[in-house]
């Protein structure tokens, strides 16, 4: 299953081309968090004010990387064997075996089956989720150009990302009695089975394909007894493709195929411009900063509800689908701080999102991170970093993070979920992210 999820993400990326997605920090930022840590050129893409701090030489200078790599990951809800569980509920909706020779015995058994259906579907709605994602940084970026003429530093950056998820919107199955035409049960008195009709429980799969190209400017504002204060702004060109597939469970044949094949459908593409701003105070042994992403809150459209006429338009599921036709990149405030030695070879950093925001798939994220790192400027000994990150909203998953830099250039970074879940009868972490890249700077 996990292999198929990652494969689905790569097939999504093949159809497409954002500072980093909410769910996935790029390169060494995975253990560091979205902070201006100063140990990698990738730090220049977090806080828009960080670009001017990356190049300390006087005069006109240029700094860029060869390829800062790609990353893949997944997140799984708390429901074991999610797709198998959904398929079992689909089977029960479409053909539930009942026992009993009298009407009262049959009604009792149907009621028990319906109650179990509702309870399981409600649990899947609340906790069941599959998500897979992949991100690729474009070559030769970030590109930092520091100029006396400009009085600061320009940062060019860009990357592509893709993600998909699936979960269930639950609608209670209604059963009153075999003689009541207003319930959802279709029972043929000549058989010992019943089917559910007129129920709007829905499998909802979403996909997003994002391209983000950004241009930022930062400079030193003033020097204070506490340190040098830097400020920066960043404009972003955003091209976002969105797709949602909604299918009522009573019509689903194979729930996993809906998730796996979402990239076979046409995405709704739209473009917008985003704006970020940041401040960063830097001293000999510490730095603190703040970033406000998506100041102008750009928005993007989903496709229309599929087979809208089959839904009860006054029901909760239809209302939820109708309200979920737009993705707004909400503003998010990020706070950061770090302590380090004067040469910055040793560093401890913390990051905190001040508010939760939703990504394009409707999942909430509010990250808190803490990390410690040692950077080795030589070729033989590796640079090391490790830490923790937690999503304070949404799934509330915890991750242990670690990374190393080999030969002064090759970055390997991992985030491993501390909680586990069963997938295809095997225990796996609820979340896993992996980044690979070359941080060679010129």
JSON list of C-alpha atoms in Angstrom, two decimals, residues 14 26 41 49 81 87 92 99 125 168 175 262 279 287 308 314 344 357 369 376 396 401 439:
[
{"chain": "A", "resi": 14, "resn": "UNK", "atom": "CA", "xyz": [4.28, 13.94, -13.84]},
{"chain": "A", "resi": 26, "resn": "UNK", "atom": "CA", "xyz": [12.07, 20.89, 1.90]},
{"chain": "A", "resi": 41, "resn": "UNK", "atom": "CA", "xyz": [21.22, 27.99, 1.48]},
{"chain": "A", "resi": 49, "resn": "UNK", "atom": "CA", "xyz": [14.26, 38.60, 5.47]},
{"chain": "A", "resi": 81, "resn": "UNK", "atom": "CA", "xyz": [-6.46, -0.85, 7.05]},
{"chain": "A", "resi": 87, "resn": "UNK", "atom": "CA", "xyz": [-14.78, -1.58, 1.30]},
{"chain": "A", "resi": 92, "resn": "UNK", "atom": "CA", "xyz": [-22.60, -3.99, 4.03]},
{"chain": "A", "resi": 99, "resn": "UNK", "atom": "CA", "xyz": [-31.29, -13.31, 10.35]},
{"chain": "A", "resi": 125, "resn": "UNK", "atom": "CA", "xyz": [-15.15, 10.25, 8.89]},
{"chain": "A", "resi": 168, "resn": "UNK", "atom": "CA", "xyz": [-15.14, 9.68, 3.98]},
{"chain": "A", "resi": 175, "resn": "UNK", "atom": "CA", "xyz": [-33.97, 2.81, 9.60]},
{"chain": "A", "resi": 262, "resn": "UNK", "atom": "CA", "xyz": [-7.29, 10.50, -9.29]},
{"chain": "A", "resi": 279, "resn": "UNK", "atom": "CA", "xyz": [11.59, 40.37, 10.01]},
{"chain": "A", "resi": 287, "resn": "UNK", "atom": "CA", "xyz": [18.44, 35.18, 16.10]},
{"chain": "A", "resi": 308, "resn": "UNK", "atom": "CA", "xyz": [-24.76, 16.49, -7.77]},
{"chain": "A", "resi": 314, "resn": "UNK", "atom": "CA", "xyz": [-30.67, 19.68, 2.00]},
{"chain": "A", "resi": 344, "resn": "UNK", "atom": "CA", "xyz": [27.32, 28.92, 13.79]},
{"chain": "A", "resi": 357, "resn": "UNK", "atom": "CA", "xyz": [-4.34, 26.97, 8.33]},
{"chain": "A", "resi": 369, "resn": "UNK", "atom": "CA", "xyz": [9.58, 22.30, 15.76]},
{"chain": "A", "resi": 376, "resn": "UNK", "atom": "CA", "xyz": [30.93, 20.33, 9.42]},
{"chain": "A", "resi": 396, "resn": "UNK", "atom": "CA", "xyz": [-1.84, 16.23, 15.65]},
{"chain": "A", "resi": 401, "resn": "UNK", "atom": "CA", "xyz": [13.41, 14.12, 12.74]},
{"chain": "A", "resi": 439, "resn": "UNK", "atom": "CA", "xyz": [23.44, 21.46, -1.16]}
]
